[in-house]
Short mmCIF file of C-alpha atoms and ligand atoms in Angstrom, two decimals:
data_model
loop_
_atom_site.label_atom_id
_atom_site.label_comp_id
_atom_site.label_asym_id
_atom_site.label_seq_id
_atom_site.Cartn_x
_atom_site.Cartn_y
_atom_site.Cartn_z
CA UNK A 1 0.00 0.00 0.00
CA UNK A 2 1.27 3.45 -0.82
CA UNK A 3 1.25 5.69 2.26
CA UNK A 4 0.35 8.68 0.06
CA UNK A 5 -3.12 7.22 -0.59
CA UNK A 6 -4.11 7.29 3.06
CA UNK A 7 -5.69 10.58 4.17
CA UNK A 8 -3.42 12.27 6.70
CA UNK A 9 -3.46 15.84 7.95
CA UNK A 10 -0.65 16.13 10.45
CA UNK A 11 -0.64 19.02 12.87
CA UNK A 12 2.99 19.67 13.69
CA UNK A 13 3.96 22.15 16.34
CA UNK A 14 3.99 25.60 14.66
CA UNK A 15 7.75 25.98 15.12
CA UNK A 16 8.31 22.66 13.30
CA UNK A 17 5.97 23.66 10.46
CA UNK A 18 8.06 26.82 9.96
CA UNK A 19 11.43 25.08 10.13
CA UNK A 20 13.86 24.88 7.20
CA UNK A 21 15.66 21.53 7.49
CA UNK A 22 19.45 21.19 7.35
CA UNK A 23 20.79 20.40 3.87
CA UNK A 24 23.78 18.06 4.10
CA UNK A 25 26.52 17.67 1.49
CA UNK A 26 25.60 15.35 -1.35
CA UNK A 27 26.91 11.83 -0.68
CA UNK A 28 29.16 10.31 -3.35
CA UNK A 29 26.73 7.39 -3.72
CA UNK A 30 23.90 9.82 -4.56
CA UNK A 31 25.88 11.56 -7.29
CA UNK A 32 26.92 8.23 -8.75
CA UNK A 33 23.30 7.03 -8.64
CA UNK A 34 21.87 10.20 -10.18
CA UNK A 35 24.46 10.97 -12.86
CA UNK A 36 26.10 7.59 -13.28
CA UNK A 37 29.46 9.21 -12.54
CA UNK A 38 32.29 7.03 -11.28
CA UNK A 39 35.24 8.07 -9.13
CA UNK A 40 33.79 11.34 -8.03
CA UNK A 41 35.43 13.57 -5.45
CA UNK A 42 33.56 14.86 -2.41
CA UNK A 43 34.74 18.16 -1.00
CA UNK A 44 31.38 19.11 0.47
CA UNK A 45 31.22 18.25 4.17
CA UNK A 46 34.49 19.40 5.75
CA UNK A 47 35.61 15.84 6.41
CA UNK A 48 39.18 14.72 6.97
CA UNK A 49 40.31 13.24 3.61
CA UNK A 50 42.65 10.88 5.49
CA UNK A 51 39.78 9.50 7.58
CA UNK A 52 40.71 8.26 11.06
CA UNK A 53 44.18 7.18 12.14
CA UNK A 54 45.28 3.59 12.63
CA UNK A 55 44.69 3.68 16.40
CA UNK A 56 41.07 4.74 16.04
CA UNK A 57 40.48 2.16 13.28
CA UNK A 58 41.89 -0.60 15.49
CA UNK A 59 39.81 0.46 18.50
CA UNK A 60 36.70 0.53 16.31
CA UNK A 61 37.38 -2.95 14.95
CA UNK A 62 37.93 -4.27 18.48
CA UNK A 63 34.68 -2.72 19.76
CA UNK A 64 32.81 -4.20 16.79
CA UNK A 65 33.31 -7.61 18.40
CA UNK A 66 30.79 -6.61 21.10
CA UNK A 67 27.87 -5.32 19.04
CA UNK A 68 25.35 -7.28 21.06
CA UNK A 69 25.89 -5.10 24.13
CA UNK A 70 24.48 -1.65 24.81
CA UNK A 71 27.15 1.04 25.03
CA UNK A 72 28.18 2.56 28.36
CA UNK A 73 25.40 5.13 28.54
CA UNK A 74 27.45 7.39 30.79
CA UNK A 75 30.44 7.20 28.44
CA UNK A 76 32.77 6.70 31.42
CA UNK A 77 36.00 5.95 29.54
CA UNK A 78 35.41 8.65 26.94
CA UNK A 79 34.54 11.29 29.53
CA UNK A 80 37.60 10.34 31.59
CA UNK A 81 39.81 10.54 28.52
CA UNK A 82 38.38 13.94 27.57
CA UNK A 83 38.73 15.21 31.13
CA UNK A 84 42.39 14.13 31.22
CA UNK A 85 43.07 15.55 27.78
CA UNK A 86 41.61 18.96 28.59
CA UNK A 87 42.54 19.13 32.27
CA UNK A 88 38.92 19.43 33.45
CA UNK A 89 36.65 17.33 35.69
CA UNK A 90 34.74 14.49 34.06
CA UNK A 91 31.49 16.03 35.39
CA UNK A 92 32.12 18.93 33.02
CA UNK A 93 31.85 16.68 29.94
CA UNK A 94 28.63 16.04 28.01
CA UNK A 95 28.96 13.52 25.19
CA UNK A 96 26.91 13.81 22.02
CA UNK A 97 26.01 12.00 18.83
CA UNK A 98 28.22 14.46 17.01
CA UNK A 99 28.57 17.96 18.44
CA UNK A 100 25.30 18.62 16.61
CA UNK A 101 23.62 16.58 19.34
CA UNK A 102 25.25 18.73 22.03
CA UNK A 103 24.05 21.91 20.28
CA UNK A 104 20.56 20.44 20.37
CA UNK A 105 20.94 19.55 24.04
CA UNK A 106 21.87 23.15 24.79
CA UNK A 107 18.74 24.41 23.05
CA UNK A 108 16.48 21.83 24.72
CA UNK A 109 17.95 22.59 28.13
CA UNK A 110 18.23 26.37 28.10
CA UNK A 111 15.66 27.63 25.57
CA UNK A 112 11.89 27.57 25.42
CA UNK A 113 9.07 29.65 23.88
CA UNK A 114 9.44 33.24 25.04
CA UNK A 115 13.25 33.05 25.18
CA UNK A 116 15.47 34.57 22.50
CA UNK A 117 18.70 33.25 21.09
CA UNK A 118 21.39 35.24 19.25
CA UNK A 119 23.71 34.15 16.46
CA UNK A 120 25.44 35.73 13.48
CA UNK A 121 24.42 35.94 9.85
CA UNK A 122 26.38 33.26 7.90
CA UNK A 123 26.85 31.20 11.10
CA UNK A 124 26.44 27.42 11.26
CA UNK A 125 22.98 26.35 10.01
CA UNK A 126 22.22 24.11 12.95
CA UNK A 127 21.84 27.04 15.39
CA UNK A 128 18.56 28.37 13.94
CA UNK A 129 17.22 24.83 13.63
CA UNK A 130 18.01 24.01 17.27
CA UNK A 131 16.52 27.32 18.43
CA UNK A 132 13.34 27.06 16.39
CA UNK A 133 12.76 23.40 17.19
CA UNK A 134 12.20 24.29 20.84
CA UNK A 135 9.99 27.28 20.03
CA UNK A 136 12.48 29.99 21.02
CA UNK A 137 12.99 33.13 18.92
CA UNK A 138 16.13 33.44 16.74
CA UNK A 139 17.86 36.84 16.67
CA UNK A 140 20.33 37.17 13.81
CA UNK A 141 23.09 39.79 13.98
CA UNK A 142 24.43 41.10 10.66
CA UNK A 143 27.91 39.83 9.81
CA UNK A 144 31.03 41.98 9.50
CA UNK A 145 33.37 40.99 6.66
CA UNK A 146 31.51 37.64 6.52
CA UNK A 147 32.36 36.92 10.18
CA UNK A 148 30.82 37.52 13.59
CA UNK A 149 30.27 41.16 14.56
CA UNK A 150 30.38 40.96 18.34
CA UNK A 151 29.10 44.53 18.79
CA UNK A 152 26.10 43.79 16.59
CA UNK A 153 25.49 40.57 18.52
CA UNK A 154 25.76 42.41 21.86
CA UNK A 155 23.01 44.85 20.87
CA UNK A 156 20.61 41.91 20.45
CA UNK A 157 21.25 40.49 23.93
CA UNK A 158 18.66 41.30 26.58
CA UNK A 159 17.11 39.72 29.66
CA UNK A 160 15.13 37.30 27.44
CA UNK A 161 18.28 35.93 25.74
CA UNK A 162 18.83 32.33 26.79
CA UNK A 163 21.73 31.31 24.51
CA UNK A 164 24.26 33.09 22.30
CA UNK A 165 26.09 30.96 19.70
CA UNK A 166 29.56 31.61 18.31
CA UNK A 167 31.52 29.32 16.00
CA UNK A 168 35.26 29.98 16.09
CA UNK A 169 36.42 29.41 13.37
CA UNK A 170 33.04 29.75 11.74
CA UNK A 171 31.46 27.46 9.17
CA UNK A 172 30.79 28.19 6.27
CA UNK A 173 32.99 31.30 6.17
CA UNK A 174 36.18 30.10 7.91
CA UNK A 175 36.34 33.48 9.69
CA UNK A 176 37.55 33.76 13.28
CA UNK A 177 37.61 35.94 16.36
CA UNK A 178 40.70 36.77 18.38
CA UNK A 179 40.96 36.20 22.12
CA UNK A 180 40.54 39.64 23.62
CA UNK A 181 37.30 40.80 21.98
CA UNK A 182 35.81 37.34 22.34
CA UNK A 183 36.61 37.16 26.04
CA UNK A 184 35.26 40.70 26.60
CA UNK A 185 32.07 39.74 24.79
CA UNK A 186 31.50 36.65 26.93
CA UNK A 187 32.23 38.69 30.07
CA UNK A 188 29.60 41.23 29.00
CA UNK A 189 26.79 38.67 28.79
CA UNK A 190 24.21 38.43 31.55
CA UNK A 191 25.14 35.55 33.86
CA UNK A 192 21.79 33.92 33.01
CA UNK A 193 22.71 33.75 29.32
CA UNK A 194 24.57 30.68 28.07
CA UNK A 195 27.37 31.28 25.56
CA UNK A 196 28.08 28.38 23.22
CA UNK A 197 31.58 28.52 21.79
CA UNK A 198 31.57 26.02 18.95
CA UNK A 199 35.16 24.96 18.33
CA UNK A 200 34.57 22.21 15.74
CA UNK A 201 37.60 23.32 13.69
CA UNK A 202 39.98 24.52 16.40
CA UNK A 203 42.48 21.68 15.96
CA UNK A 204 43.28 23.01 12.50
CA UNK A 205 44.49 26.31 13.95
CA UNK A 206 48.21 26.41 14.70
CA UNK A 207 48.43 29.95 16.13
CA UNK A 208 49.26 29.55 19.85
CA UNK A 209 47.39 32.81 20.59
CA UNK A 210 44.15 31.52 19.09
CA UNK A 211 41.45 31.55 21.80
CA UNK A 212 40.83 28.20 23.44
CA UNK A 213 37.48 28.32 25.22
CA UNK A 214 38.41 25.43 27.49
CA UNK A 215 40.90 27.70 29.30
CA UNK A 216 38.05 30.12 30.09
CA UNK A 217 35.63 27.65 31.67
CA UNK A 218 36.73 28.60 35.19
CA UNK A 219 36.10 32.28 34.47
CA UNK A 220 32.71 31.87 32.84
CA UNK A 221 30.21 29.44 34.40
CA UNK A 222 27.78 30.27 31.58
CA UNK A 223 30.22 29.11 28.87
CA UNK A 224 29.70 25.82 26.98
CA UNK A 225 32.52 24.83 24.64
CA UNK A 226 31.64 22.26 21.97
CA UNK A 227 34.11 20.09 20.08
CA UNK A 228 33.84 17.22 17.63
CA UNK A 229 35.60 14.07 16.46
CA UNK A 230 34.12 14.58 12.96
CA UNK A 231 36.79 16.94 11.66
CA UNK A 232 40.50 16.54 12.36
CA UNK A 233 39.98 13.14 14.03
CA UNK A 234 38.31 11.84 10.87
CA UNK A 235 35.39 10.10 12.58
CA UNK A 236 32.44 11.89 10.94
CA UNK A 237 30.61 8.64 10.20
CA UNK A 238 30.65 7.58 13.85
CA UNK A 239 29.02 10.78 15.19
CA UNK A 240 30.91 11.75 18.33
CA UNK A 241 31.13 15.22 19.81
CA UNK A 242 31.14 16.72 23.28
CA UNK A 243 30.48 19.77 25.36
CA UNK A 244 32.69 21.10 28.16
CA UNK A 245 30.96 23.31 30.69
CA UNK A 246 30.28 24.05 34.32
CA UNK A 247 29.21 20.73 35.94
CA UNK A 248 25.76 22.16 36.69
CA UNK A 249 25.15 22.93 32.99
CA UNK A 250 26.40 19.44 32.09
CA UNK A 251 24.14 17.84 34.69
CA UNK A 252 21.12 19.72 33.29
CA UNK A 253 21.94 18.74 29.70
CA UNK A 254 22.46 15.13 30.72
CA UNK A 255 18.86 15.04 31.98
CA UNK A 256 17.59 15.30 28.38
CA UNK A 257 20.43 13.43 26.68
CA UNK A 258 19.32 10.13 25.14
CA UNK A 259 20.76 7.40 27.38
CA UNK A 260 22.82 5.72 24.65
CA UNK A 261 23.42 8.66 22.33
CA UNK A 262 27.02 7.68 21.53
CA UNK A 263 27.43 4.10 20.36
CA UNK A 264 30.13 1.79 21.72
CA UNK A 265 32.50 1.57 18.70
CA UNK A 266 32.28 5.35 18.41
CA UNK A 267 33.23 5.83 22.07
CA UNK A 268 36.17 3.42 21.70
CA UNK A 269 37.42 5.01 18.48
CA UNK A 270 37.13 8.50 19.97
CA UNK A 271 39.23 7.55 23.02
CA UNK A 272 41.93 6.20 20.71
CA UNK A 273 41.75 9.19 18.33
CA UNK A 274 42.07 11.77 21.08
CA UNK A 275 45.70 11.05 21.85
CA UNK A 276 46.81 10.10 18.34
CA UNK A 277 49.01 13.17 17.96
CA UNK A 278 50.72 11.81 14.85
CA UNK A 279 47.46 11.55 12.98
CA UNK A 280 46.30 14.96 14.18
CA UNK A 281 49.60 16.55 13.10
CA UNK A 282 49.52 14.79 9.72
CA UNK A 283 45.93 15.91 9.14
CA UNK A 284 46.69 19.52 10.12
CA UNK A 285 49.71 19.61 7.81
CA UNK A 286 47.75 18.15 4.89
CA UNK A 287 45.14 20.84 5.50
CA UNK A 288 47.73 23.63 5.64
CA UNK A 289 49.21 22.57 2.32
CA UNK A 290 45.76 22.05 0.77
CA UNK A 291 44.55 25.49 1.87
CA UNK A 292 47.61 27.03 0.20
CA UNK A 293 46.94 24.95 -2.92
CA UNK A 294 43.37 26.25 -3.09
CA UNK A 295 44.24 29.87 -2.27
CA UNK A 296 46.83 29.91 -5.07
CA UNK A 297 44.69 27.92 -7.50
CA UNK A 298 41.55 29.97 -6.94
CA UNK A 299 43.44 33.23 -7.18
CA UNK A 300 44.93 32.03 -10.46
CA UNK A 301 41.35 31.58 -11.68
CA UNK A 302 40.71 35.21 -10.73
CA UNK A 303 38.47 34.27 -7.81
CA UNK A 304 38.37 35.83 -4.37
CA UNK A 305 38.30 33.69 -1.25
CA UNK A 306 37.28 34.44 2.31
CA UNK A 307 40.42 33.90 4.43
CA UNK A 308 39.84 30.65 6.35
CA UNK A 309 41.27 28.90 9.39
CA UNK A 310 39.11 25.81 8.87
CA UNK A 311 39.48 22.74 6.67
CA UNK A 312 37.57 24.45 3.87
CA UNK A 313 37.64 27.57 1.79
CA UNK A 314 34.69 29.65 0.65
CA UNK A 315 35.09 31.33 -2.68
CA UNK A 316 33.18 34.17 -4.32
CA UNK A 317 32.32 33.10 -7.87
CA UNK A 318 30.99 36.54 -8.76
CA UNK A 319 27.83 34.90 -10.10
CA UNK A 320 25.17 32.54 -8.70
CA UNK A 321 26.95 29.45 -7.41
CA UNK A 322 24.07 27.02 -8.08
CA UNK A 323 24.71 26.49 -11.82
CA UNK A 324 28.48 26.29 -11.24
CA UNK A 325 27.88 23.66 -8.58
CA UNK A 326 25.66 21.68 -10.96
CA UNK A 327 28.33 21.83 -13.67
CA UNK A 328 30.95 20.68 -11.16
CA UNK A 329 28.73 17.73 -10.23
CA UNK A 330 28.68 16.71 -13.88
CA UNK A 331 32.50 16.77 -13.70
CA UNK A 332 32.30 14.44 -10.69
CA UNK A 333 33.24 17.08 -8.10
CA UNK A 334 30.92 17.67 -5.15
CA UNK A 335 31.27 21.04 -3.39
CA UNK A 336 28.82 22.95 -1.24
CA UNK A 337 26.79 25.92 -2.49
CA UNK A 338 25.95 28.15 0.48
CA UNK A 339 22.97 30.19 -0.74
CA UNK A 340 21.05 28.90 2.27
CA UNK A 341 23.63 30.75 4.40
CA UNK A 342 22.85 34.02 2.63
CA UNK A 343 25.87 33.66 0.32
CA UNK A 344 24.32 32.94 -3.12
CA UNK A 345 27.51 33.63 -5.10
CA UNK A 346 29.82 31.61 -2.86
CA UNK A 347 30.88 27.99 -3.00
CA UNK A 348 32.39 26.24 0.00
CA UNK A 349 35.11 23.74 -0.87
CA UNK A 350 36.50 21.34 1.72
CA UNK A 351 40.23 20.67 1.63
CA UNK A 352 40.90 17.19 0.28
CA UNK A 353 43.92 15.20 -0.78
CA UNK A 354 46.34 16.99 -3.11
CA UNK A 355 44.97 15.09 -6.13
CA UNK A 356 41.37 15.81 -5.15
CA UNK A 357 42.12 19.51 -4.76
CA UNK A 358 43.82 19.55 -8.15
CA UNK A 359 40.85 17.81 -9.74
CA UNK A 360 38.47 20.33 -8.19
CA UNK A 361 40.55 23.30 -9.39
CA UNK A 362 40.77 21.86 -12.90
CA UNK A 363 37.02 21.21 -13.00
CA UNK A 364 36.30 24.70 -11.74
CA UNK A 365 38.60 26.19 -14.37
CA UNK A 366 36.80 24.14 -17.01
CA UNK A 367 33.24 25.00 -16.00
CA UNK A 368 34.12 28.68 -15.66
CA UNK A 369 35.67 28.64 -19.13
CA UNK A 370 39.16 29.52 -17.89
CA UNK A 371 40.79 26.54 -19.52
CA UNK A 372 40.77 24.95 -22.97
CA UNK A 373 37.32 23.57 -23.67
CA UNK A 374 35.48 26.79 -22.81
CA UNK A 375 32.65 27.35 -20.42
CA UNK A 376 30.55 24.25 -19.85
CA UNK A 377 27.79 25.76 -17.76
CA UNK A 378 24.39 24.71 -19.06
CA UNK A 379 21.98 25.58 -16.26
C1 PLP B 401 30.73 24.87 13.14
C2 PLP B 401 30.23 23.47 13.24
N1 PLP B 401 29.77 23.05 14.42
C3 PLP B 401 29.31 21.80 14.58
C4 PLP B 401 29.30 20.91 13.54
C5 PLP B 401 28.69 19.58 13.76
O1 PLP B 401 29.55 18.56 13.55
P1 PLP B 401 29.29 17.11 14.16
O2 PLP B 401 27.85 16.99 14.53
O3 PLP B 401 29.70 16.19 13.10
O4 PLP B 401 30.15 17.06 15.38
C6 PLP B 401 29.76 21.31 12.29
C7 PLP B 401 29.70 20.38 11.15
O5 PLP B 401 30.04 20.64 10.05
C8 PLP B 401 30.23 22.62 12.14
O6 PLP B 401 30.66 23.06 10.96
#
């Protein structure tokens, strides 16, 4: 029986009816299915092109021997490892099914209808979804040079503000905030207002002066720092992230956390990945070289990029990015148009392996008509 034949008039909560869902990067399998393209390259989801290191792979394989058992719902070993790694108490750690889950936990714990929540234009798309899903009111501050404008954000904060969200570096722009203004901003927030500092990409930043929110947790009880194993640790498929916060905030979030939100192989792989400094260093170096490859290659194509500290670069195509993206797909290269972030002319490109980056640059040159063969845009 086709479900579409049955009469059904759902009545979702109004905030769900009004919600724009998250649009993920196109999976390779989907492109291959749709266009019959083989050996495509995916530079669309800010993944680590090396994947996880050997230690994490081995831990995962070992844990896969025990699939009949529920995971440790409290994530004891992972929380201990994270506490040791960051020099904090284990009660300050909240584990999540990806850091996305932790962002959701923040919204479910600290927001509700009648509360407001502040974030920046061009900030990570999950913030408005998390805010709206719990019926709170999003307040969007205009960006400054594509990045967070802390003064503009501060003007939106009032006694109704439950959570302020900052990604540093930010996705999809790669922009960043330096320590002093960021710290002053957090200090200026009402003590009742949670500040989420989303540091999904921080391991890619080599500057020793780059702000590390974990060092500020003692100063700011209202600060929640989020991190992920999806980026430099190369474990995006396993979905592991975490929050570090005052123990009281963690205890409140753990009340609504699903009991087994991080599966057992994921917990084991994350523990192993955390201390695999060789893999982290190798991944950071590959990213540094790849960012330089893209900056040079895109400039050679006459394109302007937004300076980035992440594992991606966002480029201004000077024309709507949608048709360019479609043409790149036909060349077997998957990037990420970011019109849904208010950047209709920009394309976000994740840093891949050297050969993948070269293939992307060549395809871009071809579809833009900058190389022999002329422009191949058809849309
Ligand atoms: C800024 C930022 N925060 C959080 C996430 C969520 O990552 P995950 O749920 O895989 O930890 C992403 C993913 O791309 C991101 O870009």
